[in-house]
mmCIF file of C-alpha atoms in Angstrom:
data_model
loop_
_atom_site.group_PDB
_atom_site.id
_atom_site.type_symbol
_atom_site.label_atom_id
_atom_site.label_comp_id
_atom_site.label_asym_id
_atom_site.label_seq_id
_atom_site.Cartn_x
_atom_site.Cartn_y
_atom_site.Cartn_z
ATOM 1 C CA MET M 1 -14.103 33.306 -31.497
ATOM 2 C CA PRO M 2 -14.292 29.505 -31.044
ATOM 3 C CA THR M 3 -12.922 28.093 -27.796
ATOM 4 C CA SER M 4 -10.472 25.237 -27.501
ATOM 5 C CA LYS M 5 -11.654 21.770 -26.551
ATOM 6 C CA LEU M 6 -10.322 20.151 -23.388
ATOM 7 C CA VAL M 7 -10.446 16.424 -22.639
ATOM 8 C CA ILE M 8 -9.761 15.331 -19.058
ATOM 9 C CA ALA M 9 -8.963 11.686 -18.339
ATOM 10 C CA GLY M 10 -10.107 10.773 -14.836
ATOM 11 C CA GLY M 11 -13.112 11.841 -12.763
ATOM 12 C CA GLY M 12 -11.333 12.070 -9.413
ATOM 13 C CA PRO M 13 -10.813 15.257 -7.401
ATOM 14 C CA ALA M 14 -8.228 16.763 -9.782
ATOM 15 C CA GLY M 15 -10.173 15.913 -12.936
ATOM 16 C CA MET M 16 -13.561 17.045 -11.660
ATOM 17 C CA MET M 17 -12.229 20.276 -10.176
ATOM 18 C CA ALA M 18 -10.446 21.052 -13.433
ATOM 19 C CA GLY M 19 -13.645 20.264 -15.328
ATOM 20 C CA LEU M 20 -15.620 22.701 -13.180
ATOM 21 C CA LEU M 21 -13.105 25.536 -13.492
ATOM 22 C CA PHE M 22 -12.461 25.233 -17.236
ATOM 23 C CA ALA M 23 -16.194 24.945 -18.018
ATOM 24 C CA ARG M 24 -16.831 27.963 -15.769
ATOM 25 C CA ALA M 25 -14.315 29.881 -17.906
ATOM 26 C CA GLY M 26 -16.222 29.032 -21.081
ATOM 27 C CA VAL M 27 -14.061 26.147 -22.344
ATOM 28 C CA GLU M 28 -15.677 23.070 -23.897
ATOM 29 C CA VAL M 29 -14.761 20.255 -21.473
ATOM 30 C CA ILE M 30 -15.241 16.485 -21.627
ATOM 31 C CA VAL M 31 -14.336 14.480 -18.501
ATOM 32 C CA LEU M 32 -13.856 10.754 -19.130
ATOM 33 C CA GLU M 33 -14.309 8.483 -16.083
ATOM 34 C CA LYS M 34 -13.734 4.750 -16.461
ATOM 35 C CA HIS M 35 -16.162 3.704 -13.715
ATOM 36 C CA GLY M 36 -19.929 3.915 -13.786
ATOM 37 C CA ASP M 37 -20.120 5.867 -10.518
ATOM 38 C CA PHE M 38 -17.885 7.457 -7.892
ATOM 39 C CA LEU M 39 -18.492 4.750 -5.275
ATOM 40 C CA ARG M 40 -15.067 3.489 -4.270
ATOM 41 C CA ASP M 41 -14.498 2.763 -0.577
ATOM 42 C CA PHE M 42 -11.394 3.772 1.382
ATOM 43 C CA ARG M 43 -10.476 6.637 -0.868
ATOM 44 C CA GLY M 44 -9.244 9.777 0.815
ATOM 45 C CA ASP M 45 -12.180 11.470 2.483
ATOM 46 C CA THR M 46 -10.561 14.579 3.965
ATOM 47 C CA VAL M 47 -11.474 17.960 2.509
ATOM 48 C CA HIS M 48 -8.913 20.339 3.982
ATOM 49 C CA PRO M 49 -9.415 24.037 4.816
ATOM 50 C CA SER M 50 -7.473 25.022 1.685
ATOM 51 C CA THR M 51 -10.053 23.227 -0.453
ATOM 52 C CA ILE M 52 -13.034 24.633 1.447
ATOM 53 C CA ALA M 53 -11.513 28.096 0.961
ATOM 54 C CA LEU M 54 -11.397 27.548 -2.807
ATOM 55 C CA PHE M 55 -15.098 26.767 -2.855
ATOM 56 C CA ASP M 56 -15.632 29.837 -0.707
ATOM 57 C CA GLU M 57 -13.921 31.902 -3.412
ATOM 58 C CA LEU M 58 -16.296 30.325 -5.935
ATOM 59 C CA GLY M 59 -19.304 31.181 -3.764
ATOM 60 C CA LEU M 60 -20.003 27.468 -3.221
ATOM 61 C CA ALA M 61 -18.716 26.790 0.294
ATOM 62 C CA GLU M 62 -22.100 26.968 1.999
ATOM 63 C CA ALA M 63 -23.615 24.582 -0.538
ATOM 64 C CA LEU M 64 -20.720 22.163 0.029
ATOM 65 C CA LEU M 65 -21.039 22.434 3.814
ATOM 66 C CA ALA M 66 -24.757 21.722 3.545
ATOM 67 C CA ARG M 67 -23.882 18.189 2.452
ATOM 68 C CA GLU M 68 -23.495 15.604 5.211
ATOM 69 C CA HIS M 69 -20.031 15.675 6.778
ATOM 70 C CA ASP M 70 -18.080 15.650 10.029
ATOM 71 C CA ARG M 71 -15.587 18.271 11.163
ATOM 72 C CA VAL M 72 -12.061 17.885 12.535
ATOM 73 C CA THR M 73 -10.612 20.859 14.407
ATOM 74 C CA ASP M 74 -7.535 19.197 15.887
ATOM 75 C CA ILE M 75 -5.388 16.111 15.360
ATOM 76 C CA SER M 76 -3.813 13.991 18.085
ATOM 77 C CA ALA M 77 -1.448 11.043 18.386
ATOM 78 C CA THR M 78 -1.470 8.453 21.142
ATOM 79 C CA VAL M 79 1.842 6.841 22.091
ATOM 80 C CA GLY M 80 1.375 4.054 24.610
ATOM 81 C CA GLU M 81 -1.184 5.381 27.079
ATOM 82 C CA ARG M 82 -0.530 9.097 26.523
ATOM 83 C CA SER M 83 -2.307 11.300 24.019
ATOM 84 C CA TYR M 84 -0.540 14.273 22.423
ATOM 85 C CA ARG M 85 -2.218 16.992 20.394
ATOM 86 C CA VAL M 86 -0.320 17.510 17.153
ATOM 87 C CA ALA M 87 -2.261 20.154 15.217
ATOM 88 C CA ASP M 88 -4.763 22.845 16.172
ATOM 89 C CA LEU M 89 -6.656 24.151 13.143
ATOM 90 C CA SER M 90 -8.649 26.770 15.054
ATOM 91 C CA HIS M 91 -6.075 29.510 14.338
ATOM 92 C CA LEU M 92 -5.865 29.112 10.555
ATOM 93 C CA PRO M 93 -6.309 32.375 8.609
ATOM 94 C CA VAL M 94 -9.366 31.161 6.710
ATOM 95 C CA ARG M 95 -13.098 31.388 7.354
ATOM 96 C CA HIS M 96 -13.606 27.635 7.825
ATOM 97 C CA LYS M 97 -11.038 26.433 10.361
ATOM 98 C CA PHE M 98 -11.593 22.692 10.138
ATOM 99 C CA MET M 99 -11.229 19.654 7.922
ATOM 100 C CA MET M 100 -14.359 18.103 6.499
ATOM 101 C CA MET M 101 -14.727 14.351 6.667
ATOM 102 C CA MET M 102 -16.904 13.571 3.656
ATOM 103 C CA PRO M 103 -17.021 10.374 1.581
ATOM 104 C CA GLN M 104 -15.233 11.159 -1.639
ATOM 105 C CA TRP M 105 -18.195 10.075 -3.757
ATOM 106 C CA HIS M 106 -20.331 12.778 -2.040
ATOM 107 C CA PHE M 107 -17.667 15.381 -2.751
ATOM 108 C CA LEU M 108 -17.376 14.335 -6.397
ATOM 109 C CA ASP M 109 -21.160 14.300 -6.769
ATOM 110 C CA PHE M 110 -21.185 17.889 -5.519
ATOM 111 C CA VAL M 111 -18.491 19.019 -7.959
ATOM 112 C CA ARG M 112 -20.266 17.233 -10.817
ATOM 113 C CA ASP M 113 -23.565 18.941 -9.968
ATOM 114 C CA GLU M 114 -21.922 22.372 -9.936
ATOM 115 C CA ALA M 115 -19.924 21.739 -13.114
ATOM 116 C CA SER M 116 -23.070 20.569 -14.908
ATOM 117 C CA ARG M 117 -24.560 24.038 -14.509
ATOM 118 C CA TRP M 118 -22.127 25.232 -17.178
ATOM 119 C CA PRO M 119 -23.137 24.496 -20.803
ATOM 120 C CA GLY M 120 -19.652 23.452 -21.928
ATOM 121 C CA PHE M 121 -19.280 20.643 -19.369
ATOM 122 C CA THR M 122 -19.766 16.963 -20.270
ATOM 123 C CA LEU M 123 -19.077 13.976 -18.022
ATOM 124 C CA ARG M 124 -18.938 10.562 -19.700
ATOM 125 C CA MET M 125 -18.952 7.595 -17.314
ATOM 126 C CA ASN M 126 -17.840 4.063 -18.225
ATOM 127 C CA CYS M 127 -15.269 5.571 -20.576
ATOM 128 C CA GLU M 128 -11.811 4.154 -19.995
ATOM 129 C CA VAL M 129 -8.892 5.846 -21.713
ATOM 130 C CA ALA M 130 -6.514 3.315 -23.278
ATOM 131 C CA ASP M 131 -3.971 5.436 -25.154
ATOM 132 C CA ILE M 132 -3.000 8.838 -26.455
ATOM 133 C CA HIS M 133 -3.996 9.909 -29.957
ATOM 134 C CA GLN M 134 -1.203 11.620 -31.862
ATOM 135 C CA VAL M 135 -1.739 14.027 -34.731
ATOM 136 C CA ASP M 136 1.332 15.253 -36.643
ATOM 137 C CA GLY M 137 3.637 14.424 -33.742
ATOM 138 C CA ARG M 138 1.467 16.197 -31.171
ATOM 139 C CA ILE M 139 -1.037 14.697 -28.734
ATOM 140 C CA GLY M 140 -4.411 15.567 -30.212
ATOM 141 C CA GLY M 141 -6.796 13.484 -28.113
ATOM 142 C CA VAL M 142 -7.253 10.072 -26.517
ATOM 143 C CA VAL M 143 -8.248 6.577 -27.573
ATOM 144 C CA LEU M 144 -10.896 4.772 -25.503
ATOM 145 C CA THR M 145 -10.818 1.035 -24.795
ATOM 146 C CA GLY M 146 -13.430 0.409 -27.471
ATOM 147 C CA GLY M 147 -11.322 2.185 -30.085
ATOM 148 C CA GLU M 148 -13.218 5.482 -30.129
ATOM 149 C CA ILE M 149 -11.007 8.536 -30.619
ATOM 150 C CA VAL M 150 -11.914 11.678 -28.671
ATOM 151 C CA ASP M 151 -10.180 14.685 -30.221
ATOM 152 C CA ALA M 152 -8.883 17.562 -28.103
ATOM 153 C CA ASP M 153 -6.857 20.736 -28.323
ATOM 154 C CA LEU M 154 -5.471 19.800 -24.902
ATOM 155 C CA VAL M 155 -5.585 16.605 -22.850
ATOM 156 C CA ILE M 156 -5.257 16.717 -19.066
ATOM 157 C CA ALA M 157 -4.242 13.378 -17.549
ATOM 158 C CA ALA M 158 -5.811 13.169 -14.105
ATOM 159 C CA ASP M 159 -6.151 9.388 -14.165
ATOM 160 C CA GLY M 160 -4.346 8.724 -10.889
ATOM 161 C CA ARG M 161 -1.289 6.751 -9.844
ATOM 162 C CA GLY M 162 -0.387 4.243 -12.522
ATOM 163 C CA SER M 163 -1.730 6.729 -15.077
ATOM 164 C CA THR M 164 -2.350 5.150 -18.477
ATOM 165 C CA LEU M 165 -1.700 8.421 -20.278
ATOM 166 C CA GLN M 166 1.516 9.123 -18.395
ATOM 167 C CA GLN M 167 2.857 5.713 -19.347
ATOM 168 C CA ALA M 168 1.709 6.067 -22.961
ATOM 169 C CA SER M 169 3.326 9.497 -23.246
ATOM 170 C CA GLY M 170 6.729 8.265 -22.086
ATOM 171 C CA LEU M 171 7.063 10.879 -19.330
ATOM 172 C CA HIS M 172 9.615 9.731 -16.735
ATOM 173 C CA ARG M 173 8.486 8.919 -13.189
ATOM 174 C CA GLN M 174 10.981 9.262 -10.343
ATOM 175 C CA ASN M 175 10.375 6.748 -7.544
ATOM 176 C CA LEU M 176 11.218 8.300 -4.172
ATOM 177 C CA GLY M 177 10.625 5.089 -2.237
ATOM 178 C CA ALA M 178 7.757 4.440 0.161
ATOM 179 C CA PRO M 179 8.696 2.005 2.970
ATOM 180 C CA ILE M 180 5.102 1.356 4.044
ATOM 181 C CA ASP M 181 1.839 -0.131 2.867
ATOM 182 C CA VAL M 182 -1.591 0.198 4.493
ATOM 183 C CA PHE M 183 -4.570 -2.019 5.262
ATOM 184 C CA TRP M 184 -7.825 -0.049 5.347
ATOM 185 C CA PHE M 185 -10.842 -1.324 7.278
ATOM 186 C CA ARG M 186 -13.803 0.084 9.161
ATOM 187 C CA VAL M 187 -15.156 -0.503 12.649
ATOM 188 C CA PRO M 188 -18.515 0.809 13.957
ATOM 189 C CA LYS M 189 -18.590 3.426 16.711
ATOM 190 C CA ARG M 190 -20.989 5.646 18.580
ATOM 191 C CA ARG M 191 -21.286 9.168 17.293
ATOM 192 C CA THR M 192 -19.733 11.696 19.674
ATOM 193 C CA PRO M 193 -19.999 15.524 19.858
ATOM 194 C CA HIS M 194 -16.276 15.929 19.175
ATOM 195 C CA ASN M 195 -14.446 14.299 16.297
ATOM 196 C CA ASP M 196 -11.700 12.056 17.711
ATOM 197 C CA THR M 197 -9.512 11.437 14.656
ATOM 198 C CA MET M 198 -6.123 10.258 15.925
ATOM 199 C CA GLY M 199 -3.042 8.147 15.355
ATOM 200 C CA ARG M 200 -2.148 5.175 17.597
ATOM 201 C CA PHE M 201 1.497 4.188 18.123
ATOM 202 C CA THR M 202 2.496 1.053 20.010
ATOM 203 C CA PRO M 203 5.647 -1.087 19.634
ATOM 204 C CA GLY M 204 5.504 -2.629 16.163
ATOM 205 C CA THR M 205 2.079 -1.215 15.285
ATOM 206 C CA VAL M 206 0.804 2.078 13.877
ATOM 207 C CA ILE M 207 -2.895 2.702 13.266
ATOM 208 C CA ALA M 208 -4.521 5.898 12.002
ATOM 209 C CA MET M 209 -8.120 6.143 13.192
ATOM 210 C CA ILE M 210 -10.330 8.540 11.249
ATOM 211 C CA ASP M 211 -13.549 9.371 13.078
ATOM 212 C CA ARG M 212 -16.321 9.133 10.487
ATOM 213 C CA GLY M 213 -19.153 9.733 12.933
ATOM 214 C CA ASP M 214 -20.734 6.306 13.235
ATOM 215 C CA TYR M 215 -17.638 4.317 12.280
ATOM 216 C CA TRP M 216 -13.858 4.412 12.450
ATOM 217 C CA GLN M 217 -12.012 4.358 9.147
ATOM 218 C CA CYS M 218 -8.781 2.677 10.190
ATOM 219 C CA ALA M 219 -5.422 2.557 8.437
ATOM 220 C CA PHE M 220 -3.150 -0.226 9.684
ATOM 221 C CA VAL M 221 0.402 0.718 8.643
ATOM 222 C CA PHE M 222 3.062 -1.943 8.040
ATOM 223 C CA ALA M 223 6.398 -2.353 6.288
ATOM 224 C CA LYS M 224 6.118 -2.444 2.493
ATOM 225 C CA GLY M 225 5.623 -5.899 1.088
ATOM 226 C CA GLY M 226 4.387 -7.380 4.356
ATOM 227 C CA ALA M 227 0.751 -7.899 3.373
ATOM 228 C CA GLU M 228 0.990 -11.623 2.633
ATOM 229 C CA THR M 229 2.883 -12.276 5.865
ATOM 230 C CA ILE M 230 0.160 -10.570 7.893
ATOM 231 C CA ARG M 231 -2.585 -12.391 6.004
ATOM 232 C CA GLY M 232 -0.716 -15.664 6.527
ATOM 233 C CA GLU M 233 -0.803 -15.177 10.288
ATOM 234 C CA GLY M 234 -4.593 -15.243 10.110
ATOM 235 C CA LEU M 235 -7.440 -12.806 10.621
ATOM 236 C CA ASP M 236 -7.712 -13.518 14.358
ATOM 237 C CA ALA M 237 -4.053 -12.597 14.866
ATOM 238 C CA PHE M 238 -4.620 -9.402 12.879
ATOM 239 C CA ARG M 239 -7.647 -8.440 14.975
ATOM 240 C CA GLN M 240 -5.733 -9.164 18.186
ATOM 241 C CA ARG M 241 -2.871 -6.960 17.047
ATOM 242 C CA VAL M 242 -5.294 -4.132 16.285
ATOM 243 C CA ALA M 243 -7.017 -4.602 19.646
ATOM 244 C CA ARG M 244 -3.729 -4.320 21.534
ATOM 245 C CA ALA M 245 -2.882 -1.078 19.755
ATOM 246 C CA ALA M 246 -6.386 0.425 19.941
ATOM 247 C CA PRO M 247 -8.266 -1.151 22.861
ATOM 248 C CA GLU M 248 -11.199 1.259 22.506
ATOM 249 C CA ILE M 249 -12.293 -0.524 19.306
ATOM 250 C CA ALA M 250 -11.484 -4.090 20.430
ATOM 251 C CA ALA M 251 -15.101 -4.995 21.220
ATOM 252 C CA ASP M 252 -16.241 -4.019 17.715
ATOM 253 C CA LEU M 253 -13.557 -5.740 15.642
ATOM 254 C CA GLY M 254 -15.980 -8.560 14.875
ATOM 255 C CA ALA M 255 -17.203 -6.239 12.118
ATOM 256 C CA VAL M 256 -14.030 -7.243 10.252
ATOM 257 C CA LYS M 257 -15.440 -10.628 9.245
ATOM 258 C CA ASP M 258 -12.926 -11.709 6.608
ATOM 259 C CA TRP M 259 -10.041 -10.417 4.533
ATOM 260 C CA ASP M 260 -12.502 -8.961 2.009
ATOM 261 C CA ASP M 261 -13.203 -6.318 4.670
ATOM 262 C CA VAL M 262 -9.510 -5.351 4.706
ATOM 263 C CA LYS M 263 -8.368 -3.401 1.638
ATOM 264 C CA LEU M 264 -4.705 -3.113 0.708
ATOM 265 C CA LEU M 265 -3.262 0.247 -0.318
ATOM 266 C CA SER M 266 0.160 -0.204 -1.870
ATOM 267 C CA VAL M 267 1.710 3.133 -0.957
ATOM 268 C CA SER M 268 3.682 5.030 -3.602
ATOM 269 C CA LEU M 269 5.757 8.161 -3.309
ATOM 270 C CA ASP M 270 6.915 9.453 -6.675
ATOM 271 C CA ARG M 271 6.693 12.332 -9.128
ATOM 272 C CA LEU M 272 7.208 13.052 -12.794
ATOM 273 C CA SER M 273 10.301 14.936 -13.899
ATOM 274 C CA HIS M 274 8.205 16.645 -16.590
ATOM 275 C CA TRP M 275 4.433 16.978 -16.423
ATOM 276 C CA HIS M 276 3.753 17.870 -20.029
ATOM 277 C CA ARG M 277 4.228 17.224 -23.704
ATOM 278 C CA PRO M 278 2.713 19.223 -26.566
ATOM 279 C CA GLY M 279 -1.021 18.669 -26.182
ATOM 280 C CA LEU M 280 -0.792 16.955 -22.783
ATOM 281 C CA LEU M 281 -0.633 18.081 -19.129
ATOM 282 C CA VAL M 282 -0.445 15.628 -16.205
ATOM 283 C CA ILE M 283 -1.770 16.658 -12.760
ATOM 284 C CA GLY M 284 -2.752 15.159 -9.410
ATOM 285 C CA ASP M 285 -1.709 11.644 -8.431
ATOM 286 C CA ALA M 286 -0.825 10.961 -12.073
ATOM 287 C CA ALA M 287 1.944 13.567 -11.723
ATOM 288 C CA HIS M 288 2.894 12.927 -8.084
ATOM 289 C CA ALA M 289 1.722 10.006 -5.977
ATOM 290 C CA MET M 290 1.674 10.983 -2.305
ATOM 291 C CA SER M 291 1.932 8.950 0.873
ATOM 292 C CA PRO M 292 -1.225 8.907 3.032
ATOM 293 C CA VAL M 293 0.747 10.788 5.728
ATOM 294 C CA GLY M 294 -1.226 13.958 6.477
ATOM 295 C CA GLY M 295 -4.059 13.011 4.119
ATOM 296 C CA VAL M 296 -2.940 15.776 1.758
ATOM 297 C CA GLY M 297 -3.069 13.978 -1.606
ATOM 298 C CA ILE M 298 -6.594 15.050 -2.572
ATOM 299 C CA ASN M 299 -5.968 18.635 -1.657
ATOM 300 C CA LEU M 300 -2.676 18.814 -3.580
ATOM 301 C CA ALA M 301 -4.470 17.379 -6.608
ATOM 302 C CA ILE M 302 -7.176 20.028 -6.351
ATOM 303 C CA GLN M 303 -4.540 22.749 -6.044
ATOM 304 C CA ASP M 304 -2.989 21.410 -9.274
ATOM 305 C CA ALA M 305 -6.358 21.728 -11.001
ATOM 306 C CA VAL M 306 -6.745 25.318 -9.808
ATOM 307 C CA ALA M 307 -3.240 26.232 -10.982
ATOM 308 C CA ALA M 308 -3.900 24.642 -14.385
ATOM 309 C CA ALA M 309 -7.098 26.644 -14.802
ATOM 310 C CA ASN M 310 -5.421 29.847 -13.610
ATOM 311 C CA VAL M 311 -2.753 29.509 -16.302
ATOM 312 C CA LEU M 312 -4.669 27.903 -19.177
ATOM 313 C CA ALA M 313 -8.419 28.552 -18.944
ATOM 314 C CA ALA M 314 -8.494 32.131 -20.219
ATOM 315 C CA PRO M 315 -6.348 31.530 -23.322
ATOM 316 C CA MET M 316 -8.232 28.311 -24.093
ATOM 317 C CA ALA M 317 -11.546 30.155 -23.815
ATOM 318 C CA GLN M 318 -10.161 32.593 -26.393
ATOM 319 C CA GLY M 319 -9.192 29.730 -28.717
ATOM 320 C CA ARG M 320 -5.454 30.273 -28.284
ATOM 321 C CA ALA M 321 -2.801 27.537 -28.298
ATOM 322 C CA VAL M 322 -1.433 26.763 -24.842
ATOM 323 C CA ASP M 323 1.446 24.323 -25.395
ATOM 324 C CA ASP M 324 3.980 27.019 -24.459
ATOM 325 C CA LEU M 325 2.141 27.615 -21.163
ATOM 326 C CA LEU M 326 2.098 24.039 -19.878
ATOM 327 C CA ALA M 327 5.520 24.352 -18.258
ATOM 328 C CA ASN M 328 4.172 27.251 -16.178
ATOM 329 C CA VAL M 329 1.751 24.913 -14.420
ATOM 330 C CA GLN M 330 4.533 22.518 -13.458
ATOM 331 C CA ALA M 331 6.753 25.417 -12.378
ATOM 332 C CA ARG M 332 3.981 26.646 -10.093
ATOM 333 C CA ARG M 333 3.194 23.281 -8.523
ATOM 334 C CA MET M 334 6.513 21.422 -8.361
ATOM 335 C CA PHE M 335 7.781 23.353 -5.332
ATOM 336 C CA PRO M 336 4.881 22.417 -3.001
ATOM 337 C CA VAL M 337 5.003 18.820 -4.213
ATOM 338 C CA ARG M 338 8.710 18.567 -3.399
ATOM 339 C CA VAL M 339 8.268 20.156 0.029
ATOM 340 C CA ILE M 340 5.363 17.919 1.063
ATOM 341 C CA GLN M 341 7.023 14.763 -0.247
ATOM 342 C CA ARG M 342 10.228 15.663 1.619
ATOM 343 C CA MET M 343 8.188 16.043 4.809
ATOM 344 C CA GLN M 344 6.411 12.736 4.209
ATOM 345 C CA ARG M 345 9.754 10.970 3.766
ATOM 346 C CA ALA M 346 10.923 12.503 7.048
ATOM 347 C CA VAL M 347 7.833 11.139 8.813
ATOM 348 C CA HIS M 348 8.400 7.718 7.227
ATOM 349 C CA ALA M 349 11.999 7.618 8.447
ATOM 350 C CA GLY M 350 11.712 9.428 11.767
ATOM 351 C CA VAL M 351 8.307 8.385 13.093
ATOM 352 C CA LEU M 352 6.710 5.428 11.298
ATOM 353 C CA GLY M 353 9.908 3.430 10.777
ATOM 354 C CA PRO M 354 11.023 3.509 14.433
ATOM 355 C CA ALA M 355 7.488 2.706 15.612
ATOM 356 C CA LEU M 356 7.124 -0.285 13.286
ATOM 357 C CA ASN M 357 10.557 -1.605 14.290
ATOM 358 C CA ALA M 358 10.093 -1.070 18.025
ATOM 359 C CA SER M 359 9.836 -4.134 20.268
ATOM 360 C CA ALA M 360 9.564 -2.313 23.602
ATOM 361 C CA PRO M 361 7.518 0.643 24.897
ATOM 362 C CA MET M 362 8.398 3.738 22.908
ATOM 363 C CA GLU M 363 9.660 7.112 23.983
ATOM 364 C CA PRO M 364 7.495 9.744 22.261
ATOM 365 C CA PRO M 365 9.488 11.635 19.604
ATOM 366 C CA PHE M 366 10.995 14.914 20.770
ATOM 367 C CA ALA M 367 8.926 16.911 18.267
ATOM 368 C CA LEU M 368 5.707 15.348 19.584
ATOM 369 C CA ARG M 369 6.608 16.247 23.171
ATOM 370 C CA MET M 370 7.376 19.835 22.162
ATOM 371 C CA LEU M 371 4.096 20.194 20.259
ATOM 372 C CA ASP M 372 2.188 19.033 23.303
ATOM 373 C CA ARG M 373 4.159 21.146 25.768
ATOM 374 C CA PHE M 374 3.949 24.380 23.759
ATOM 375 C CA PRO M 375 0.466 24.542 22.141
ATOM 376 C CA ILE M 376 1.391 27.507 19.961
ATOM 377 C CA LEU M 377 3.665 25.149 18.006
ATOM 378 C CA GLN M 378 0.602 23.127 16.978
ATOM 379 C CA ARG M 379 -0.211 25.907 14.531
ATOM 380 C CA ILE M 380 2.760 24.875 12.366
ATOM 381 C CA PRO M 381 1.579 21.353 11.411
ATOM 382 C CA ALA M 382 -1.970 22.726 11.254
ATOM 383 C CA ARG M 383 -0.839 25.239 8.650
ATOM 384 C CA LEU M 384 1.111 22.667 6.649
ATOM 385 C CA VAL M 385 -1.671 20.075 6.677
ATOM 386 C CA GLY M 386 -4.611 22.466 6.492
ATOM 387 C CA LEU M 387 -3.370 24.992 3.928
ATOM 388 C CA GLY M 388 -0.292 23.368 2.424
ATOM 389 C CA VAL M 389 2.564 25.147 0.695
ATOM 390 C CA ARG M 390 2.109 27.823 -1.989
ATOM 391 C CA ARG M 391 -1.645 27.764 -1.635
ATOM 392 C CA GLU M 392 -3.653 28.486 -4.793
ATOM 393 C CA HIS M 393 -6.535 30.925 -5.246
ATOM 394 C CA ILE M 394 -9.157 31.086 -7.970
ATOM 395 C CA ARG M 395 -7.782 33.306 -10.742
ATOM 396 C CA SER M 396 -9.485 31.685 -13.744
ATOM 397 C CA PRO M 397 -12.291 33.722 -15.343
ATOM 398 C CA GLU M 398 -16.000 33.148 -15.079
ATOM 399 C CA ALA M 399 -17.838 33.161 -18.389
ATOM 400 C CA ALA M 400 -21.162 34.907 -18.768
ATOM 401 C CA LYS M 401 -23.984 32.625 -17.664
ATOM 402 C CA LEU M 402 -26.697 31.800 -20.173
#
């Protein structure tokens, strides 16, 4: 019996994970990635325990962990001069009780290498999707920028926030409002035995500092739309503001030589009302753009890919139509998306907003004081960040290997 053909737009975490799982199930898969490689700086680099556990279920965790990475076992926040531990991952009910800090291009290279072991998997780089291709009122493939049509029995749009396919399909996006934007930059550091990833809160300034071993990956948070004002104040003023908030990196801020070293992330928080049309399923950031709060976007996208494969891979491998099953994927994944986005909005309003508006030394939030005073409570944010809500497991089949 012939299998169905799947085309995936986007070679990010959702698209590549979906490509691996559908090819593993025996489906013919083509992943279309518009860039020539995976090398994009300041993308999310956290691989959470929920994602490591999925690779464990696939028998690939040890191979993934053999790649160069750093490990985060707890998360802290510093308010003024006092540090508070927020999350302790050491009690999670999984085998690997830590977050991996791995450049996203290394992670995607790994998934590509594993997917390529399956005969039905094809990855085409430098292939930008420009439009949907309709056949008899149903989406039957995609149109590339050069005009080439790639036919498909099903298209998965995993082409990120601002998705071309989502816009072309007319699916409605609900904007939930994100009151922040972020400047990303890096500062060198000495490698230490313990990973010191943390958040820094001082009056008017919030900085997330991700310990990447020999450098800090820093996220400078500011009120949405304020990028040009900050740039207008000059690079020296920006470095001084960072130094006041994070004095431990002050001596190394000369590494930020010009504004080209500071990358703007315009933060979005939104989701589609419907993730599908006949012949099309939207997943990952294309279906729900997440705030950087908690660093959970990549892992939610990967969970979407797993859910899609769990529902669709077996029937597609049997050559069956799946249009009637697409709503099941959204039904499975919409609840965790809503919960996490609600929590992110609460952090925006209750933590980041007051910190950015503060003009005097801050009183640590009540929740932060309770987390620090009663360590057992740290398991709650650890569970939410590390494993998420309605965690997925690998249920898609594995085809016979050739």
